Coordinates of C-alpha atoms in Angstrom, one line a residue:
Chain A
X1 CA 89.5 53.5 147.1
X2 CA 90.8 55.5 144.3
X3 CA 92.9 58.8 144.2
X4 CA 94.7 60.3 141.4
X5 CA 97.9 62.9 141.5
X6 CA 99.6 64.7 139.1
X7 CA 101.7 67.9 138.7
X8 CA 100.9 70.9 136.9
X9 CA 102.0 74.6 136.1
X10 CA 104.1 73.6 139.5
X11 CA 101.3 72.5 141.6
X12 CA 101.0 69.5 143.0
X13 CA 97.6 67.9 143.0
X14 CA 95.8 64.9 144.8
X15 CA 92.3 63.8 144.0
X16 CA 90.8 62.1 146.2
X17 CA 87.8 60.7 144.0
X18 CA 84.8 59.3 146.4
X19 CA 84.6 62.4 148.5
X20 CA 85.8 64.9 145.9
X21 CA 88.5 65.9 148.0
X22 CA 91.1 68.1 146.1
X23 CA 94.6 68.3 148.5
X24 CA 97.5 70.7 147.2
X25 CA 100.2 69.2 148.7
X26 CA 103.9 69.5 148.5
X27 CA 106.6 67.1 147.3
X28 CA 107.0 65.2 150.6
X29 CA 103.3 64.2 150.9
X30 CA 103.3 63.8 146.8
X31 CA 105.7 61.4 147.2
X32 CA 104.2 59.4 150.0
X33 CA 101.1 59.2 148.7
X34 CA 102.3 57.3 145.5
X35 CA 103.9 54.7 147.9
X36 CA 100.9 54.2 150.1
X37 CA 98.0 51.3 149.7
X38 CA 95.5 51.6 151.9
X39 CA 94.2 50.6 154.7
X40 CA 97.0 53.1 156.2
X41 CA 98.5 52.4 159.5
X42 CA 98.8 54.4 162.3
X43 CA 102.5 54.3 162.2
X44 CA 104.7 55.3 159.6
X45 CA 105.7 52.8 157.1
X46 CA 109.3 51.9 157.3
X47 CA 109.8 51.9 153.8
X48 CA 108.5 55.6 153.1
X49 CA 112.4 56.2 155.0
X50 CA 113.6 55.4 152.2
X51 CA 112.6 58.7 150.5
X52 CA 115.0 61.5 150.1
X53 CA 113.5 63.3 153.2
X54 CA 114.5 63.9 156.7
X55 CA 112.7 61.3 158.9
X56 CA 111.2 64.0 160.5
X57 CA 109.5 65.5 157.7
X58 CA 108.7 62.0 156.8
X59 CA 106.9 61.8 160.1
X60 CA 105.2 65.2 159.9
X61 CA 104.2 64.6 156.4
X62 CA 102.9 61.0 157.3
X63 CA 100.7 62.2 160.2
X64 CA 98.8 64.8 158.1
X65 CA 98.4 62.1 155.2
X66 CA 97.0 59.7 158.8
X67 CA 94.7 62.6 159.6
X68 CA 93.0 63.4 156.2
X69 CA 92.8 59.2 156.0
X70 CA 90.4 59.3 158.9
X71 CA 88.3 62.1 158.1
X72 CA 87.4 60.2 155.2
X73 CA 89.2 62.7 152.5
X74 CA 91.8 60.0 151.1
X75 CA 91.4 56.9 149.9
X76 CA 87.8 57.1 150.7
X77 CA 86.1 54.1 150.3
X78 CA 83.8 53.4 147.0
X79 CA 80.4 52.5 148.3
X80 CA 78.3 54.3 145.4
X81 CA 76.9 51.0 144.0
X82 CA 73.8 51.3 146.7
X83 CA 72.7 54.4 144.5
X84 CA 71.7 51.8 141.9
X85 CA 68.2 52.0 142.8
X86 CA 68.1 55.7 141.6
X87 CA 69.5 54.9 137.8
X88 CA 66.4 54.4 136.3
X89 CA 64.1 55.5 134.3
X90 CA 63.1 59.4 134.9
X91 CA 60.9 61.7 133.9
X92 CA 61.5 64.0 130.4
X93 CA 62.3 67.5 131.8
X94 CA 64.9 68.7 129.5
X95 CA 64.0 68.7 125.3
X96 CA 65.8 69.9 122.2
X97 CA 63.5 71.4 119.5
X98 CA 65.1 70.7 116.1
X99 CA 63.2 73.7 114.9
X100 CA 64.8 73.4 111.0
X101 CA 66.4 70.8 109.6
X102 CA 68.1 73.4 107.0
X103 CA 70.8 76.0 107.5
X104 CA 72.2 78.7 105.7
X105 CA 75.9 78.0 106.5
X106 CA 77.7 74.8 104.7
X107 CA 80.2 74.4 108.2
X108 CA 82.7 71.4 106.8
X109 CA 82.9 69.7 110.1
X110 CA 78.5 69.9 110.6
X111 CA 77.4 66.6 112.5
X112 CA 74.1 67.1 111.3
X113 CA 74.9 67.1 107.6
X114 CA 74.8 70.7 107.2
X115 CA 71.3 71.3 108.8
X116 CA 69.8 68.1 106.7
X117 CA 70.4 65.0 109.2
X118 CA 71.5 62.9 106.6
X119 CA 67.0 63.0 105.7
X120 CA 66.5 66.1 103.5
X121 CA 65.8 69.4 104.7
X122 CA 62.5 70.5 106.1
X123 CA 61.5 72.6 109.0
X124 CA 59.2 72.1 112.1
X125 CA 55.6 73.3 111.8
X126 CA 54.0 75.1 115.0
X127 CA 51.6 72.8 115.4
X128 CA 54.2 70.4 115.5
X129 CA 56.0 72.3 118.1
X130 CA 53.1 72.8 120.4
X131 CA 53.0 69.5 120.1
X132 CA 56.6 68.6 121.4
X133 CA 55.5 71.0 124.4
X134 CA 52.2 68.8 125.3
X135 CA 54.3 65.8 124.9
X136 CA 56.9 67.3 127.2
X137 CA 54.2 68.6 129.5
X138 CA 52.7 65.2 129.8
X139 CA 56.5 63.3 129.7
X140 CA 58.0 65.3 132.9
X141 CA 55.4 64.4 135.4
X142 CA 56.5 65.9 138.7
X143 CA 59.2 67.5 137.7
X144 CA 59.1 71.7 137.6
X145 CA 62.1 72.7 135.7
X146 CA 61.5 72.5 132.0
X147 CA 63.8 73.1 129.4
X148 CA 63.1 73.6 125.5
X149 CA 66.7 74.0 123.2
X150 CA 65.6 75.2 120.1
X151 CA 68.3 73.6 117.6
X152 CA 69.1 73.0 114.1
X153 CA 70.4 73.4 111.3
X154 CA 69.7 76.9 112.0
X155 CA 66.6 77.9 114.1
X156 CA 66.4 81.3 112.9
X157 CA 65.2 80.2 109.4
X158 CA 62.0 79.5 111.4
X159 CA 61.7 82.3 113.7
X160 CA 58.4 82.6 113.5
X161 CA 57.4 78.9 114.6
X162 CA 60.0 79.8 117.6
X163 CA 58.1 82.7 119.0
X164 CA 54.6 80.7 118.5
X165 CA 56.2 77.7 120.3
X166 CA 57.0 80.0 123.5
X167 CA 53.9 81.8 123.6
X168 CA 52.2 78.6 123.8
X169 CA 54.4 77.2 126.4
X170 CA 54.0 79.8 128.5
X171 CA 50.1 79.8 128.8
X172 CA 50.7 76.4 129.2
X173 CA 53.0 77.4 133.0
X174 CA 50.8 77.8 135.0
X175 CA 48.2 75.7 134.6
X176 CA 50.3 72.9 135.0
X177 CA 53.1 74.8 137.4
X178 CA 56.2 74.2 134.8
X179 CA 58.8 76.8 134.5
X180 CA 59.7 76.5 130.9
X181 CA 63.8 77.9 130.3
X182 CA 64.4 78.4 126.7
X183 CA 67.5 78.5 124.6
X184 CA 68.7 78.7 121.1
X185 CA 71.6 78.0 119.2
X186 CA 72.4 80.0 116.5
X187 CA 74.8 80.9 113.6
X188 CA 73.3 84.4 113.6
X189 CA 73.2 84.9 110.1
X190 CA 69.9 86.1 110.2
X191 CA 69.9 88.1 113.5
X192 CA 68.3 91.2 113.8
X193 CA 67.5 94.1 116.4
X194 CA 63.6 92.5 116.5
X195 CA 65.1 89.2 116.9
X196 CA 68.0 90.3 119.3
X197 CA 65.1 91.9 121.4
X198 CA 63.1 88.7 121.4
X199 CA 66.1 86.3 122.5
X200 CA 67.2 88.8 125.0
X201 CA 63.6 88.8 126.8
X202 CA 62.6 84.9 126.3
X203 CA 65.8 83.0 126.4
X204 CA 67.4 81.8 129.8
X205 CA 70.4 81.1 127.7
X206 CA 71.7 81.8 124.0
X207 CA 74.9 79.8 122.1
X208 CA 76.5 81.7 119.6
X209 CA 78.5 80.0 117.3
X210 CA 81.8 81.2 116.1
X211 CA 85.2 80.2 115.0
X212 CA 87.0 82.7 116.6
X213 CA 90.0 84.6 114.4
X214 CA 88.1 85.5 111.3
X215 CA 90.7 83.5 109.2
X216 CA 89.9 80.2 111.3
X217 CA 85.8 80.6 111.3
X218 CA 85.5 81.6 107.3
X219 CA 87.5 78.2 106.5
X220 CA 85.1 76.1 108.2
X221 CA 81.8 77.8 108.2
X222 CA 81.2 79.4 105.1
X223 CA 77.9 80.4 103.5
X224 CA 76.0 78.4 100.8
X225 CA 78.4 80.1 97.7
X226 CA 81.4 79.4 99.8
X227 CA 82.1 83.0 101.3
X228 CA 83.1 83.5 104.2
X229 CA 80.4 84.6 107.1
X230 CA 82.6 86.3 110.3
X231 CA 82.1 89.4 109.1
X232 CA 78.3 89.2 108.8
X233 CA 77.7 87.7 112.3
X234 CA 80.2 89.4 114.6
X235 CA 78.2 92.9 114.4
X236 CA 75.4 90.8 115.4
X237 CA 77.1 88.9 118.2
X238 CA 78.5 92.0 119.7
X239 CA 75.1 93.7 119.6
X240 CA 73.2 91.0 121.0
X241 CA 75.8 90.4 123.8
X242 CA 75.7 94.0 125.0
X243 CA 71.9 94.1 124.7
X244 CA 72.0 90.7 126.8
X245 CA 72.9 92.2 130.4
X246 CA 73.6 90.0 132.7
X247 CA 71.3 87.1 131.1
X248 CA 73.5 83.7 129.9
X249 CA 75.1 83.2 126.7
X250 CA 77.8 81.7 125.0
X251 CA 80.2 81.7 122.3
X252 CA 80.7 78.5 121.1
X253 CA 83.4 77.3 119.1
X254 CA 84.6 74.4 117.0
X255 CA 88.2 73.5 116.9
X256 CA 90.1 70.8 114.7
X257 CA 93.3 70.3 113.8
X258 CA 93.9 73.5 111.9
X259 CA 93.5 75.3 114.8
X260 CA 95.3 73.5 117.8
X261 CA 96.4 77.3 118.9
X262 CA 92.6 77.9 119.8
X263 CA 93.7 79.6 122.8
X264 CA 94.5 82.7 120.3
X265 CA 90.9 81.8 119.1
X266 CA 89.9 82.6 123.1
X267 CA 91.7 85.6 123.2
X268 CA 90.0 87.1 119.9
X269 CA 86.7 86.6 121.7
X270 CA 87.9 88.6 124.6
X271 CA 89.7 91.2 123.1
X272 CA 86.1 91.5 121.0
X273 CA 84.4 91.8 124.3
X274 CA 82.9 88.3 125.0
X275 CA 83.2 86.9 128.7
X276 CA 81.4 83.9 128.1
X277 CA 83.4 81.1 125.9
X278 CA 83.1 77.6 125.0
X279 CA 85.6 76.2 122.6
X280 CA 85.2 72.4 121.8
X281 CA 87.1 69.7 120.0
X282 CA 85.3 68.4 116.6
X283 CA 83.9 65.3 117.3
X284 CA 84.4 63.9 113.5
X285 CA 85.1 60.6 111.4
X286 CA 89.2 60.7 111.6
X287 CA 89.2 60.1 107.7
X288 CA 88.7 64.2 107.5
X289 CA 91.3 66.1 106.8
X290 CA 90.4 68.7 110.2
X291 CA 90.2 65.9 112.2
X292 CA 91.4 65.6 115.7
X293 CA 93.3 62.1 116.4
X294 CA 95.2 60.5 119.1
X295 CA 98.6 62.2 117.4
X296 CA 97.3 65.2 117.9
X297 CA 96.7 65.2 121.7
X298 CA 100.2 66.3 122.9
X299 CA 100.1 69.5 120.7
X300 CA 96.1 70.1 122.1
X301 CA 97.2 69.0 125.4
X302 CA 100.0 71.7 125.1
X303 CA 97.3 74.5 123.9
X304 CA 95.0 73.5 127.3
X305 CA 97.8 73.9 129.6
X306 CA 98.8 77.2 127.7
X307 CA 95.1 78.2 128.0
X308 CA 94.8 77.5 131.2
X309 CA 98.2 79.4 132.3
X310 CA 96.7 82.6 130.5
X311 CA 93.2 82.6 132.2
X312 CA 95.1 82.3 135.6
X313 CA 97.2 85.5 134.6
X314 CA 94.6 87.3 133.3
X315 CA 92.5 86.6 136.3
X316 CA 95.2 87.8 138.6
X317 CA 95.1 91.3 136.6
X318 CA 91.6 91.5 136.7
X319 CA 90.5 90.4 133.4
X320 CA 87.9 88.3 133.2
X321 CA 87.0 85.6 130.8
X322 CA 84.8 82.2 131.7
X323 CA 86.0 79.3 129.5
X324 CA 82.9 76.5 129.7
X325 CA 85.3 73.6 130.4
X326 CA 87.4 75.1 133.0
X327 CA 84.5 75.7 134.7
X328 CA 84.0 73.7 138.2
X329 CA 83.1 74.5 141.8
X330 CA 84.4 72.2 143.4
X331 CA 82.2 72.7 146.6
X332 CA 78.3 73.7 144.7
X333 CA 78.8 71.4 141.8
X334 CA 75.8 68.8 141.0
X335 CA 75.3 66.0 143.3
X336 CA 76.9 62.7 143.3
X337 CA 73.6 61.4 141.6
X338 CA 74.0 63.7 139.0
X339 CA 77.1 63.2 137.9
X340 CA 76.6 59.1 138.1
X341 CA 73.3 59.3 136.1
X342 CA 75.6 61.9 133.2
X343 CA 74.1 63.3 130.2
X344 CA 70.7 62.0 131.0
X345 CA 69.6 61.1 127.0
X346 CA 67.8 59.5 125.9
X347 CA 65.8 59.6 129.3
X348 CA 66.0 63.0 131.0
X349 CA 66.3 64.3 127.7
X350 CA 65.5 64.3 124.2
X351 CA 65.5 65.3 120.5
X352 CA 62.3 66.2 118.4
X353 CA 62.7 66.1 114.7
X354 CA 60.5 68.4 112.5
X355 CA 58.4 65.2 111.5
X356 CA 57.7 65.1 115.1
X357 CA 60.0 61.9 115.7
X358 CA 61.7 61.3 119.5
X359 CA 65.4 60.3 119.8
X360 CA 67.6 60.0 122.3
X361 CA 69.3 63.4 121.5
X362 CA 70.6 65.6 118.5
X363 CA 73.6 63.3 117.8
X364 CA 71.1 60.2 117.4
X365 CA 68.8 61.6 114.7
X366 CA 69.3 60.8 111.4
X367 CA 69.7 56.9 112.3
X368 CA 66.2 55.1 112.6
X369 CA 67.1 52.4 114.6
X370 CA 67.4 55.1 117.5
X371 CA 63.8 56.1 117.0
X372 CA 62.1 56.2 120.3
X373 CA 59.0 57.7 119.9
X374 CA 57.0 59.9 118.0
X375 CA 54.3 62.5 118.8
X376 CA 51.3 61.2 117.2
X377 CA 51.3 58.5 119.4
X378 CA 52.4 61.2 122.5
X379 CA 54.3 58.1 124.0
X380 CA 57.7 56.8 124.2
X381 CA 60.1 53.3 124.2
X382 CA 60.4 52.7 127.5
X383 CA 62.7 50.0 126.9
X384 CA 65.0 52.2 125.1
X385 CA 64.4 54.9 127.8
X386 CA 65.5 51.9 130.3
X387 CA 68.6 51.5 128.4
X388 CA 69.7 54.9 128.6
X389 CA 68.8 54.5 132.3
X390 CA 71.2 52.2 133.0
X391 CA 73.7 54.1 131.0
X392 CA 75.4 55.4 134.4
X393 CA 79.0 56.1 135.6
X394 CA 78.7 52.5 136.8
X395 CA 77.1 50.6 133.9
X396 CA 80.0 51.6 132.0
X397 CA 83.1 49.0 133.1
X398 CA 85.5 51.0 131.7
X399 CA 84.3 54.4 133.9
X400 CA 83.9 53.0 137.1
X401 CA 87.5 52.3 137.7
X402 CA 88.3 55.8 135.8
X403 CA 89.1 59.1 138.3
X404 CA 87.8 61.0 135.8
X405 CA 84.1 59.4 136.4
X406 CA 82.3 61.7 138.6
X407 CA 83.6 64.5 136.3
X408 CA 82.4 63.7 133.0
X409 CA 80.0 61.6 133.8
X410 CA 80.5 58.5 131.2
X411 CA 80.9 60.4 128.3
X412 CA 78.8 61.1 125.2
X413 CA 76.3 58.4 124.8
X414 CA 76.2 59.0 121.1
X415 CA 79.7 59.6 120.9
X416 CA 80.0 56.0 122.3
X417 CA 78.3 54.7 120.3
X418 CA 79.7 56.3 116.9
X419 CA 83.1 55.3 117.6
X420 CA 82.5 52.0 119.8
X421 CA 79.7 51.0 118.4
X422 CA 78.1 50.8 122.1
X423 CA 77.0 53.4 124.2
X424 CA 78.5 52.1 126.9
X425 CA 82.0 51.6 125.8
X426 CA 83.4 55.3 126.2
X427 CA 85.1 57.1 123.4
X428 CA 89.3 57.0 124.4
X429 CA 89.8 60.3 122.5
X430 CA 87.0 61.9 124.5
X431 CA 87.9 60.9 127.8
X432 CA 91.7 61.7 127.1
X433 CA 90.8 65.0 126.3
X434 CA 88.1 65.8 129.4
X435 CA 90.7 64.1 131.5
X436 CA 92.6 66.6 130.3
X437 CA 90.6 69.5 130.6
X438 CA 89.5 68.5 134.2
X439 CA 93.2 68.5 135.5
X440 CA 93.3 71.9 134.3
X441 CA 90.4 73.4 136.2
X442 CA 91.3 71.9 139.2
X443 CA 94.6 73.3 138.7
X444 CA 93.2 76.6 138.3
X445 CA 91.7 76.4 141.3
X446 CA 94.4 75.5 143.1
X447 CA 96.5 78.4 141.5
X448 CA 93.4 81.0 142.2
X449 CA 93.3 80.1 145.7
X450 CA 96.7 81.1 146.8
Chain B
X1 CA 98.6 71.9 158.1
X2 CA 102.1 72.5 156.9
X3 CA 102.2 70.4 154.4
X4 CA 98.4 69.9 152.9
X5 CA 96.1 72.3 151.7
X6 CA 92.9 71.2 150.9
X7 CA 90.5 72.9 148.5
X8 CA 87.0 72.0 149.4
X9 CA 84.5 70.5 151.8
X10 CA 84.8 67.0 150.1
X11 CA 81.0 66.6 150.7
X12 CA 80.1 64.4 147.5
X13 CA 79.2 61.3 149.6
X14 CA 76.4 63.9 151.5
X15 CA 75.5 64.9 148.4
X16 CA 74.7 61.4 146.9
X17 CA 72.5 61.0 150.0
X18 CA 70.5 64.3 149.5
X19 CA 70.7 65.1 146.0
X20 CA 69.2 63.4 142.8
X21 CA 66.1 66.0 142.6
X22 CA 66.7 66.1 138.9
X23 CA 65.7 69.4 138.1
X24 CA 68.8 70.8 137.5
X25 CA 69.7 71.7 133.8
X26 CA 70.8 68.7 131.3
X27 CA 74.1 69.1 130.6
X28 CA 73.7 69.6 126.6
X29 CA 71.4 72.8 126.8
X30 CA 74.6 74.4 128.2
X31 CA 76.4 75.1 125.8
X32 CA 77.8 71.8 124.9
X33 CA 76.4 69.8 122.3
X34 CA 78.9 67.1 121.4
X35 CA 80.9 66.8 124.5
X36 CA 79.9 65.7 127.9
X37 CA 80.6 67.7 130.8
X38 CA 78.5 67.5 134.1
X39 CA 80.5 68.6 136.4
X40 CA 80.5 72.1 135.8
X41 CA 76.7 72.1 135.5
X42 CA 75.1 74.5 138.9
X43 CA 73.0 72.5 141.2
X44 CA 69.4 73.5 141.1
X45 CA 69.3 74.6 145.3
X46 CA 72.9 76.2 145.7
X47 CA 72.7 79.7 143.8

């Protein structure tokens, strides 16, 4: 039985975390709630009398607080642990193509070394590729749904394998009744109208990445001679967006700590005509000078609530803009079994090097003792695939007594293991941000609702 | 209610039950790739 409450931009909220129940309640039932340990009785509590209420609002306050109780939408019981059986080992339905290991931008805060994965820079062959699709082909058994990331460094510098990879997929649809969904990261440095056209027909989704102001995205993503590259790209962006329709894409953003106003980053995008945003925290060692730490948090906390406040406004004008973590429907999210299982690497999903090596995902290559596979051999560890299996909402002690567990899902495997040295010991900073972010978007719902 | 409003069906338990299809979309080919976040993924038969 878990619930968690907390006040926000004047709302009060109640989480009710084994049914997903979200209650907006007043002060009265705020109050009683943090006084109450279940199993509730039918009759008031004398002690709640002692809140600065009438006893009759007490009452009436008491007996909605009874009635949610016994529809099971407070201080639902947790009885997820029979759903053991399905964390297990799954098919592979769900791959990230690292397409080049070499990029044209020198970004400061790069995880992957600026393109090179900390093991030179090279770039994927197409037979290599077609390859990766056989072995995903063969990896994803039943499953229909099949999705192919291609990822970097910068994909772009090796267009050409791209477009020979999807051709071959899709002959491949058919005969083996997959529905390949293709995406591509990219810094766009090398976009043009024939390659705009292409990503706009082939690719289900497209991240775009970008700083936001031009100020904050020239000081962290520079080109090779250390100019800037916002002015390059955004043309490109802007062109490719419009071209889009109403196909998926996102601008994707880094922030660190010399831009904890990144809600003025959000605001650039709009006011440039992007919808579709996705601004993330640098995930970084904290011995850089741009990166995020614990002391930060209040200020980034601050920024989140600020954002938040503005989409709410702007959505009560009529102005649109989707911001990827505020994102949640809270009645046609995933399924329970999704969000227990999390990220799925390292079993649902995986990374392909160039070489044609199999890790977990993008964050584990580089370091060979996450090697799981490779595609001469067309087979993978199934121990480490096991491993990852078990990686769940509820073989992680510290997330199964979190609220925040059918939300994020366990964290970032990788992440984990990075900063805890375990993949199942989550990452504090992490979860005190998503925590963070997740309060927000149930606050927004709450506040788009009235 | 006067004093509760509640914002959804609370139907995750129902969804444990039924769900677990796996072919919805991994969470990282979103458009996160160094943070997790499932919850705001789409499930693959509500559209």
């Amino acid at each position: 039985m878990m619930i968690h409450q907390y006040k926000l931009n004047g709302y009060n909220i109640v989480m009710d975390i084994h049914s997903g129940a979200i209650h907006v309640v007043d002060d009265i039932v705020y109050d009683i709630i943090e006084k109450l340990t279940p199993p509730l009785a039918d009759n008031c509590p004398e002690e709640l009398y002692a809140l600065a209420y009438s006893k009759e609002d007490i009452d009436q306050a008491y007996a909605e607080v009874l009635e949610l109780y016994k529809a099971e939408q407070l201080f639902t019981q947790d009885d997820y642990a029979r759903f053991d059986k399905l964390m297990t080992v799954s098919p592979i339905k769900s791959m990230c193509l690292h397409i080049a290991h070499d990029c044209n931008l020198r970004c400061k805060y790069c995880f992957a070394d600026t393109g090179s994965y900390q093991g030179g820079r090279s770039i994927m062959t197409a037979e290599t590729g077609k390859k990766a699709i056989d072995f995903l082909i063969k990896h994803s058994y039943g499953r229909r749904n099949l999705e192919v990331d291609f990822f970097g460094g910068e994909p772009l510098l090796n267009f050409g394998a791209v477009k020979e990879i999807v051709e071959y997929a899709r002959s491949k649809e058919k005969e083996h009744n997959k529905v390949f969904r293709f995406t591509l990261t990219t810094n766009g440095v090398l976009l043009d109208d024939e390659k705009i056209d292409y990503i706009n027909k082939e690719m289900s989704n497209i991240v775009i990445s970008c700083d936001g102001r031009p100020e904050v995205h020239d000081r962290m993503r520079p080109r090779v001679d250390g100019s800037g590259s916002y002015n390059s790209i955004m043309p490109k962006f802007k062109k490719l967006v419009e071209k889009r329709g109403d196909k998926e894409y996102y601008i994707r953003a880094t922030f660190t700590k010399y831009n904890k106003d990144f809600t003025e980053d959000v605001l650039h995008f709009y006011n440039e005509g992007f919808e579709q945003i996705s601004i993330e925290p640098v995930v970084t060692d904290p011995k850089h000078p741009y990166a995020l730490t614990e002391e930060d948090l209040p200020e980034v906390f601050a920024e989140y609530d600020r954002l938040a406040a503005k989409l709410i406004e702007m959505r009560k004008n009529g102005e649109f803009f989707n911001f990827f973590h505020f994102m949640i429907d809270l009645d046609q999210g995933p399924c329970a079994i999704k969000r227990l299982r999390g990220c799925g690497c390292g079993n649902e999903y995986v990374a392909i090097t160039p070489d044609g090596e199999v890790y977990p995902c993008h964050q584990f290559v580089g370091n060979p003792q996450w090697k799981m596979g490779d595609l001469d051999s067309m087979e993978v560890n199934l121990a480490t695939k096991e491993t990852f299996a078990r990686s769940t909402v509820y073989g992680k002690d510290e997330c199964r007594e979190c609220w925040a567990k059918f939300y994020c899902s366990g964290g970032c495997n990788a992440a984990n293991m990075q900063y805890r040295g375990n993949i199942l010991k989550p990452f504090k900073l992490a979860c005190d941000l998503e925590k963070k972010r997740v309060e927000c978007a149930i606050m927004i719902q709450a506040a788009l609702a009235e | 209610m006067k004093h509760i409003k509640t914002l959804n069906q609370a139907n995750l338990k129902e969804t444990a039950v039924k769900g677990g299809c796996g072919e919805c979309q991994a969470s990282c080919q979103s458009a996160c790739k160094t943070s997790c976040t499932v919850a705001n993924q789409k499930c693959e038969h509500k559209k």
